[in-house]
C-alpha angles and dihedrals in degrees: 000000000000103000091191092062091050090048090056088061100046094041093056113110091236092059098073094019093064119105090212122077109256126197140167117218128191126223092276093055094255118143111239098172136016132175128228093262090055091051090050093046094055096032096248124153112241109292093000093114093064110108094018118124114237092234089072087064091058122082111261098252091056101043098094091048091047092052090055091048091050091051090049090054091049090053093047107024107193125148108255147133113271118234094002092166097052142033113266125208132207127203122222122218088258091057097255115137127211137175116266144177119218127198118193131201127178119238133188115208120176089347093302127114118250135166128228111208130191116198122196125191109233097183095113094042093050090048090054091048092049090050091048091049091049091050090051091048091051090048092053091046091050091050091049093047091049091050091051091047091052092048091049092049099041098040116017099038093044092051091048091050091051092050091046093051092051091050094048090065095055105072092071089060095049127084101181108094092206091055091047091051091048091049092049090051089051090052090050089049090055090048089051092051090050090052091049092048090050089051090052091049091051090051092047092053095050119100117238090256091052092049091052095040127120117296095232093058092047092049091052089049093052093048091050090048092052096045093090092055091045094048089221137071107247120222115241128206128178123202128191126000095329094167094049116109107294120189110269093229091053090050091048090056103035096058097054088041090057092047093049093045091053090045090055090051091050094049101041116014104064086208128174094197132037130177131193124199121185118187134182123198130100084345137022111238140174123198120195115189128181135176094221133118095292128223118316111242114267095009115134117193122202091221091061091047088055092052091049092049090054091052095047091049088060095044093258138108144235127211135182120201140162117275125217125288094352138342136043139296117207116190123188117182136168135173115276102245092190097052108133095017 
């Protein structure tokens, strides 16, 4: 090898002035020269890369493939970008991997074949592309959620309302008390489904940050949303560290439970006052109290069964009792899965 010819390369101002990592590799894949940027890129001490085979700079699973690619370039030495169709990775001396782009050019020094490589760190570019792709994914998800919400509102809810209105006119024509009770339960079941669909629509239209927001803010939002149906502005009281970390599963159940409980009050209680108390301690609980007509004896509503099923699934309970002097108290409570986090 003609050392003078190699010296002409590494003594050129562009060699150590280049931002890319530059290296010269012999026919066996051994590094014979590397600039300062290359040393910094792969975490070598100055001059430490000399004598190292390039395969050691490739993550273990790709080394065999890289060796075959290198041999192919040696057999057909044409300037090109390596791995243009896929993302390449380099491996630092500390084992960390990072995305790279490699440009190759053939050299002849002292009559022997060598390769000049230029390595560029793509970490920042890949991060931008990942962020852009994630933004696009979130945009498409938001569009799809909005489409589903519109279809639920414009189609499903309207059909359910129409069916419910037709059924509400039937009890006056019936004389069998059992049939009337069954019909009333069916009407309540439709009302419950409408409330659940509305809850789903509300969840679909929330942004990710709103869905993961603090529980207190979301409770206030639900109460404000339901005020029109109730015809009154409920009072709200929070007890304990309501905005502490509450288990995500508990949150995912408590909020629709509150909405459905208030929906039941609005549809059945004819109340002039409603209160909501949310407490966090050894358990997470919501109490909804109204001064309405109360539950008729022996009446079972599907909406309440749904609330109880949610509580039981989380190891909790739901109870409905008479309030003083009139009305109903609904209490829904489950263990606080995040207590002590």
